[in-house]
Coordinates of N, CA, C and O and ligand atoms in Angstrom, one line a residue:
M23 N 3.2 -3.0 -2.4 CA 1.8 -4.1 -1.4 C 1.5 -4.0 -1.8 O 0.7 -3.4 -3.5
D24 N -0.1 -5.0 -2.2 CA -0.9 -5.5 -3.1 C -2.3 -5.2 -2.6 O -2.9 -4.2 -1.8
C25 N -2.9 -5.1 -4.4 CA -4.2 -4.5 -3.8 C -5.3 -5.1 -3.1 O -4.8 -6.8 -3.5
P26 N -6.0 -4.4 -2.2 CA -7.2 -5.3 -1.3 C -7.6 -6.6 -2.7 O -8.3 -7.2 -2.1
R27 N -8.8 -6.3 -3.0 CA -9.5 -6.7 -4.1 C -8.2 -7.4 -5.1 O -9.2 -8.1 -5.8
C28 N -7.2 -6.8 -5.6 CA -7.1 -7.7 -7.0 C -5.7 -8.6 -6.8 O -4.5 -8.2 -6.2
S29 N -5.7 -9.7 -6.1 CA -5.0 -10.3 -5.1 C -3.5 -11.2 -6.1 O -3.7 -10.7 -7.8
G30 N -1.7 -10.8 -5.7 CA -1.3 -10.3 -6.8 C -0.8 -9.1 -7.2 O 0.1 -8.9 -7.7
V31 N -1.7 -8.2 -7.8 CA -1.0 -6.3 -8.5 C -0.2 -5.4 -6.7 O -1.0 -5.6 -6.2
E32 N 0.3 -5.6 -7.3 CA 1.7 -4.1 -6.8 C 1.1 -3.1 -6.7 O 0.1 -2.5 -8.0
M33 N -0.1 -2.4 -5.9 CA 0.0 -0.8 -5.9 C 0.5 0.1 -6.2 O 2.4 -0.1 -5.8
N34 N 0.6 1.0 -7.3 CA 1.6 2.5 -7.3 C 1.6 3.2 -6.7 O 0.6 3.6 -6.2
E35 N 3.1 3.1 -6.1 CA 3.0 4.7 -5.3 C 2.7 6.3 -5.3 O 3.3 6.3 -6.9
V36 N 2.3 7.2 -5.4 CA 2.0 8.5 -5.8 C 2.3 9.6 -4.6 O 1.8 9.2 -4.2
L37 N 2.7 10.2 -4.3 CA 3.5 11.3 -3.6 C 2.5 12.7 -3.6 O 2.4 12.7 -4.5
L38 N 1.5 12.4 -2.4 CA 1.3 14.0 -2.2 C 1.5 14.8 -1.5 O 2.6 14.7 -1.2
E39 N 1.1 16.3 -1.6 CA 0.5 17.7 -1.1 C 0.9 16.6 1.1 O 1.0 15.9 1.0
Q40 N 2.7 17.3 1.8 CA 2.7 17.1 3.1 C 3.1 16.2 3.2 O 3.0 14.7 4.0
D41 N 3.6 14.5 1.7 CA 4.3 13.6 2.4 C 3.7 12.7 2.4 O 3.7 12.0 3.3
A42 N 2.2 13.0 2.0 CA 1.1 11.4 2.1 C 1.5 10.8 0.8 O 1.6 11.6 -0.1
L43 N 1.7 9.5 1.0 CA 2.0 8.4 0.3 C 0.3 7.7 -0.3 O -0.2 7.7 1.1
V44 N 0.6 7.4 -1.6 CA -1.7 7.7 -1.5 C -1.0 6.5 -2.6 O 0.8 6.0 -2.9
R45 N -1.4 5.1 -2.5 CA -1.3 3.9 -3.2 C -2.9 3.7 -4.6 O -3.2 3.3 -4.4
I46 N -1.5 3.4 -5.6 CA -3.4 3.4 -6.5 C -2.9 2.0 -7.3 O -1.6 1.2 -7.5
C47 N -4.6 1.0 -7.4 CA -3.9 0.3 -8.3 C -4.2 -0.5 -10.0 O -5.4 1.0 -10.1
E48 N -3.2 -0.6 -10.7 CA -3.4 0.0 -11.8 C -5.0 -0.8 -12.4 O -4.8 -0.5 -13.5
E49 N -4.9 -2.4 -12.1 CA -6.1 -3.0 -12.2 C -7.7 -2.4 -12.6 O -8.4 -3.0 -13.3
C50 N -7.9 -2.4 -11.0 CA -9.4 -1.8 -10.2 C -9.4 0.2 -10.0 O -10.4 0.6 -9.9
S51 N -8.3 0.5 -10.1 CA -7.9 1.8 -10.0 C -8.3 2.8 -8.4 O -8.8 3.6 -8.3
S52 N -8.5 1.6 -7.1 CA -9.2 1.5 -6.2 C -7.1 2.4 -5.9 O -6.3 2.6 -5.8
L53 N -7.8 3.5 -4.6 CA -6.6 3.7 -3.8 C -6.4 4.2 -2.9 O -7.3 3.4 -1.7
W54 N -5.4 3.6 -1.4 CA -5.1 3.1 -0.3 C -4.5 3.8 0.4 O -3.4 5.1 -0.7
I55 N -4.5 4.8 1.1 CA -3.9 5.5 1.9 C -4.1 5.8 3.6 O -4.8 5.3 4.5
D56 N -2.9 5.7 4.3 CA -3.4 6.0 5.8 C -3.1 7.1 6.3 O -3.6 8.3 5.7
T57 N -4.6 6.2 7.2 CA -5.7 7.5 8.0 C -4.6 8.0 8.6 O -5.1 9.3 8.6
A58 N -3.7 9.0 8.8 CA -2.3 9.4 9.2 C -2.2 11.1 8.5 O -2.7 11.7 9.0
D59 N -1.7 9.9 7.6 CA -1.7 10.5 5.8 C -2.8 11.5 6.4 O -2.9 12.4 5.4
L60 N -4.0 10.7 6.0 CA -5.2 11.9 5.8 C -5.7 12.4 6.2 O -5.8 13.9 5.9
T61 N -5.9 12.2 7.6 CA -6.5 13.2 8.8 C -5.4 14.4 8.4 O -5.9 15.3 8.4
R62 N -3.9 14.9 8.5 CA -3.3 15.6 8.3 C -3.8 16.1 7.1 O -4.2 17.7 7.6
M63 N -3.7 15.7 6.1 CA -4.5 16.5 4.8 C -5.9 17.2 5.0 O -5.9 17.9 3.9
L64 N -7.1 15.9 5.3 CA -8.1 16.9 5.1 C -8.2 17.8 6.1 O -8.6 19.2 6.5
V65 N -7.5 17.6 7.5 CA -6.9 19.3 8.3 C -6.8 20.1 8.2 O -6.6 21.1 8.5
H66 N -6.2 20.2 7.1 CA -5.4 20.6 6.4 C -5.9 21.7 5.6 O -5.5 22.5 5.9
H67 N -6.7 21.2 5.9 CA -7.7 21.7 4.4 C -9.2 22.3 5.0 O -10.2 22.0 4.4
N68 N -9.5 22.2 6.4 CA -10.5 22.4 7.1 C -11.2 21.7 6.7 O -12.8 22.2 6.8
L69 N -11.0 20.1 7.1 CA -12.0 19.5 6.7 C -12.2 18.4 8.2 O -11.0 18.4 9.5
P70 N -12.7 17.5 8.6 CA -13.0 16.6 9.4 C -11.5 15.6 9.7 O -11.3 15.6 8.6
S71 N -11.0 15.2 10.7 CA -10.4 14.0 10.4 C -11.0 12.9 10.8 O -12.8 13.2 10.5
I72 N -10.6 11.9 9.8 CA -11.5 10.1 10.1 C -12.2 10.4 11.3 O -13.7 9.3 11.1
D73 N -11.7 9.9 12.2 CA -12.5 9.2 13.8 C -13.5 11.0 14.0 O -14.8 9.8 14.2
A74 N -13.6 12.5 13.3 CA -14.5 13.2 13.4 C -15.2 12.4 12.6 O -16.3 13.9 11.9
L75 N -15.6 12.6 11.6 CA -16.6 11.5 10.2 C -17.8 11.4 9.9 O -18.9 12.4 9.7
G76 N -18.4 10.7 11.1 CA -19.2 9.7 11.7 C -19.6 9.6 11.0 O -21.0 9.1 10.8
G77 N -19.7 8.5 10.3 CA -20.0 7.2 9.0 C -20.4 6.3 10.1 O -20.2 6.7 11.3
R78 N -21.2 5.3 9.1 CA -21.8 4.0 10.4 C -20.8 3.3 9.2 O -20.9 2.9 8.2
E79 N -20.7 2.2 10.0 CA -20.2 0.3 10.1 C -21.2 -0.6 9.2 O -22.0 0.0 9.7
N80 N -20.6 -0.8 8.5 CA -21.7 -1.8 7.7 C -21.1 -3.2 7.9 O -20.3 -3.1 7.3
L81 N -21.4 -3.7 8.1 CA -20.6 -5.4 9.0 C -20.9 -6.7 8.2 O -20.6 -7.5 8.2
E82 N -22.5 -5.9 7.0 CA -22.5 -7.1 6.4 C -22.1 -7.2 5.3 O -22.1 -7.7 4.3
E83 N -21.1 -6.2 4.4 CA -20.7 -6.0 3.8 C -19.0 -6.0 3.1 O -18.4 -5.9 4.6
A84 N -18.7 -7.1 2.6 CA -16.3 -7.7 3.1 C -16.5 -6.9 2.0 O -17.0 -6.4 0.9
A85 N -15.6 -6.0 2.6 CA -14.1 -5.5 2.0 C -12.7 -6.3 2.0 O -12.1 -5.6 1.5
G86 N -13.2 -7.6 1.5 CA -11.6 -7.6 1.1 C -10.7 -8.0 2.5 O -10.9 -7.5 4.2
T87 N -9.4 -7.7 2.6 CA -8.6 -8.4 3.3 C -6.9 -6.7 4.2 O -7.2 -6.7 2.9
C88 N -6.7 -6.3 4.6 CA -6.2 -5.6 4.3 C -4.7 -6.1 3.8 O -4.2 -7.6 3.8
P89 N -4.0 -5.9 2.8 CA -2.0 -6.7 3.0 C -1.6 -6.4 3.3 O -1.0 -6.9 3.2
E90 N -1.3 -5.1 4.8 CA -0.4 -5.7 5.0 C -1.1 -6.2 6.3 O 0.6 -7.3 6.7
D91 N -2.0 -7.1 7.1 CA -2.2 -7.8 8.1 C -2.8 -8.7 7.8 O -3.5 -9.2 9.2
M92 N -4.1 -8.6 7.1 CA -4.6 -9.8 6.4 C -6.3 -10.0 7.3 O -6.3 -11.0 7.4
T93 N -5.4 -8.7 8.0 CA -7.0 -8.4 9.6 C -8.6 -7.8 8.0 O -7.7 -7.1 6.6
D94 N -9.5 -8.2 8.3 CA -11.3 -8.1 7.4 C -11.0 -6.6 7.9 O -10.9 -5.2 8.9
L95 N -11.6 -6.1 6.7 CA -11.8 -4.8 6.5 C -13.0 -4.2 7.2 O -13.7 -5.5 6.5
T96 N -13.0 -3.3 7.8 CA -14.6 -2.8 7.5 C -15.0 -1.6 7.0 O -14.5 -0.5 6.6
V97 N -15.6 -1.4 6.6 CA -16.4 -1.0 5.1 C -17.5 0.8 6.3 O -18.2 0.0 7.0
I98 N -17.2 1.6 5.7 CA -17.9 3.0 6.9 C -18.2 3.5 5.9 O -17.8 4.1 5.2
E99 N -20.0 3.9 5.6 CA -20.9 4.8 5.2 C -21.3 5.7 5.8 O -21.8 6.0 7.0
S100 N -21.0 7.0 5.1 CA -22.2 8.4 5.1 C -23.0 8.3 5.5 O -24.0 7.1 4.7
A101 N -23.4 8.6 6.9 CA -24.7 8.8 7.2 C -25.3 9.5 6.3 O -26.9 9.7 6.2
Q102 N -25.3 10.0 6.0 CA -26.2 11.2 5.0 C -25.9 11.4 3.3 O -27.1 11.7 2.6
N103 N -25.1 10.8 3.3 CA -25.2 10.7 1.5 C -24.8 9.1 0.9 O -23.1 8.5 1.2
D104 N -25.1 8.7 0.1 CA -25.8 7.5 0.4 C -24.5 7.2 -1.0 O -24.5 7.8 -1.9
G105 N -24.6 5.7 -1.1 CA -23.8 5.6 -2.0 C -21.9 5.6 -1.7 O -20.5 5.6 -2.5
L106 N -21.6 6.9 -0.1 CA -20.2 7.4 -0.1 C -19.8 6.0 1.2 O -20.5 6.2 2.0
A107 N -18.7 5.8 0.5 CA -18.4 4.6 1.5 C -16.5 3.7 1.9 O -16.0 4.5 0.2
F108 N -16.2 4.0 2.6 CA -14.5 3.5 2.7 C -14.8 2.4 3.7 O -15.4 1.8 4.2
A109 N -13.4 1.9 3.4 CA -13.1 0.3 4.1 C -12.5 0.9 4.9 O -11.5 0.7 4.0
M110 N -11.6 0.4 5.9 CA -10.5 0.2 5.9 C -10.1 -0.7 7.5 O -10.9 -1.5 7.8
C111 N -9.1 -0.2 7.6 CA -8.0 -1.3 8.9 C -8.2 -1.5 10.2 O -7.3 -0.7 10.3
E112 N -8.6 -1.0 10.8 CA -8.5 -0.7 12.2 C -7.9 -1.8 12.8 O -7.0 -0.3 13.9
L113 N -6.7 -2.0 12.9 CA -5.7 -2.6 12.6 C -4.4 -2.1 12.7 O -3.5 -1.0 13.8
C114 N -4.1 -1.8 11.2 CA -2.8 -0.9 11.1 C -3.5 1.1 10.3 O -2.4 1.2 10.5
G115 N -5.1 1.2 10.3 CA -4.7 2.5 10.0 C -5.4 2.5 8.2 O -5.1 3.9 8.0
G116 N -5.3 1.4 7.8 CA -4.9 1.7 6.1 C -6.5 1.8 5.5 O -7.4 1.7 6.3
L117 N -6.6 3.1 4.5 CA -7.7 3.0 4.1 C -7.6 3.3 3.0 O -6.9 3.7 2.2
W118 N -8.9 2.4 2.5 CA -8.6 1.4 1.4 C -10.6 2.8 0.6 O -11.6 2.5 0.6
L119 N -10.3 2.9 -0.8 CA -11.6 3.4 -1.5 C -10.9 3.5 -2.7 O -10.2 3.5 -3.4
S120 N -12.3 2.3 -3.1 CA -13.2 2.4 -4.9 C -12.4 3.1 -5.9 O -12.7 3.0 -6.6
R121 N -14.2 4.3 -4.6 CA -14.0 5.2 -6.0 C -14.2 6.3 -5.2 O -14.3 6.8 -4.9
N122 N -13.9 7.8 -6.0 CA -14.4 9.1 -5.8 C -15.5 9.4 -5.7 O -16.3 8.4 -5.5
A123 N -15.7 10.5 -4.9 CA -17.5 11.0 -5.1 C -18.6 10.7 -6.4 O -19.6 10.6 -6.3
E124 N -18.1 10.9 -7.1 CA -19.2 10.9 -8.4 C -19.0 9.6 -9.0 O -19.3 9.1 -9.6
G125 N -17.4 8.6 -8.6 CA -18.1 6.6 -9.0 C -16.7 7.2 -10.0 O -16.5 6.2 -11.1
K126 N -15.7 7.9 -10.0 CA -15.2 7.7 -11.1 C -14.1 7.2 -10.7 O -13.3 6.8 -8.8
E127 N -13.0 7.0 -11.6 CA -10.7 6.8 -10.8 C -10.5 6.8 -10.6 O -10.3 8.1 -10.6
F128 N -9.7 6.7 -9.8 CA -8.2 7.4 -9.4 C -7.2 7.2 -10.2 O -6.9 7.6 -10.6
L129 N -7.4 5.9 -11.6 CA -5.9 5.7 -12.5 C -6.3 6.7 -13.2 O -7.0 7.6 -13.3
G130 N -4.6 7.4 -14.0 CA -3.6 7.7 -14.2 C -4.3 10.0 -13.6 O -4.1 10.3 -15.1
K131 N -4.4 9.9 -12.5 CA -5.0 11.7 -12.0 C -3.5 11.8 -11.3 O -2.8 11.4 -10.4
K132 N -3.3 13.6 -11.2 CA -2.0 13.6 -11.0 C -2.4 13.9 -10.2 O -3.6 13.7 -9.4
P133 N -1.0 13.7 -8.7 CA -1.1 13.7 -7.0 C -2.2 15.3 -7.4 O -3.0 14.9 -6.3
E134 N -2.0 16.0 -7.9 CA -2.8 17.7 -7.1 C -4.0 17.0 -7.6 O -5.2 17.1 -7.0
E135 N -4.4 16.3 -8.0 CA -5.8 15.9 -8.7 C -6.6 15.0 -7.7 O -7.7 14.9 -7.6
I136 N -5.5 14.0 -7.0 CA -5.6 13.1 -6.5 C -5.8 14.2 -4.8 O -6.8 13.5 -4.1
V137 N -5.5 14.2 -4.9 CA -6.0 15.7 -3.2 C -7.4 16.5 -3.5 O -7.8 15.8 -2.4
E138 N -7.1 17.2 -4.9 CA -8.6 17.6 -5.2 C -9.8 16.3 -4.5 O -10.5 17.0 -4.1
E139 N -9.8 14.4 -5.3 CA -11.1 13.9 -5.3 C -11.4 13.9 -3.5 O -12.1 13.5 -3.2
L140 N -10.4 13.6 -3.0 CA -9.8 13.1 -1.7 C -10.5 14.0 -0.7 O -11.6 13.9 -0.1
L141 N -9.9 15.1 -1.5 CA -11.0 16.6 -0.4 C -12.2 16.6 -0.5 O -13.4 16.3 0.7
A142 N -13.1 16.4 -2.7 CA -14.1 16.1 -3.0 C -15.4 15.1 -1.9 O -15.9 15.5 -1.3
F143 N -14.5 14.0 -1.8 CA -14.4 12.6 -1.5 C -15.2 12.9 0.7 O -16.4 12.3 1.0
F144 N -14.4 13.4 1.1 CA -14.0 13.6 2.6 C -15.2 14.6 2.7 O -16.0 14.7 3.7
G145 N -15.6 15.7 2.3 CA -15.8 16.7 2.0 C -17.8 16.7 2.4 O -17.9 16.7 2.6
A146 N -17.8 16.0 1.2 CA -19.7 15.1 1.1 C -19.5 14.1 2.0 O -20.5 14.1 2.6
F147 N -18.8 13.6 2.1 CA -18.9 12.2 3.9 C -19.1 13.4 5.0 O -19.9 12.9 5.8
A148 N -18.9 13.8 4.6 CA -18.3 14.8 6.0 C -19.5 15.8 5.8 O -19.9 16.5 6.9
A149 N -20.3 15.9 5.1 CA -21.3 17.5 4.8 C -22.0 17.3 5.7 O -22.3 18.3 6.5
P150 N -22.5 16.1 6.9 CA -23.9 16.6 8.0 C -22.1 17.6 9.0 O -22.7 18.5 9.8
W151 N -21.6 16.9 8.9 CA -20.3 17.5 10.2 C -19.8 19.1 10.0 O -19.6 20.2 10.6
R152 N -19.8 19.7 8.4 CA -19.7 20.6 8.0 C -21.0 22.3 8.3 O -20.9 22.7 8.9
A153 N -22.0 21.3 8.2 CA -23.5 21.9 8.2 C -23.4 22.5 9.4 O -24.0 23.7 9.9
R154 N -22.8 21.7 10.9 CA -22.6 22.3 12.5 C -21.9 23.2 12.2 O -21.6 23.8 13.6
V155 N -20.7 22.7 12.2 CA -19.9 24.3 11.8 C -20.3 25.7 12.4 O -20.7 26.3 10.3
Ligands
ZN136 ZN1 -6.7 -4.1 -7.8
ZN137 ZN1 -4.1 -3.3 8.4

């Protein structure tokens, strides 16, 4: 599967815990994951599912097209944490993340480090949700 940003660059597959598969682009270091896989991981670590994160859509910002089905990706921003955003394909549920919570890259990380980065990112994204619990 090609990177949504770097056309013609195939993403590398990395298998994480609980059979969650991520794809990482060697060119721009962004990460692609299926929402179902990600939600399973988040819920396992007591974080909200993607549906319950409570972000807001930014329809002004173009994030490219889904490499699977060529649908335009929708940018979802955190309502509370400035600068945290991801893009999602509403057709296939693919989710695309270009940087982790600290703005660092995913490239060259071990699978368990990628899990940590994902949990940190969506934990920060979901901070208001967490405060309600
Ligand atoms: Zn790329
Ligand atoms: Zn798609």
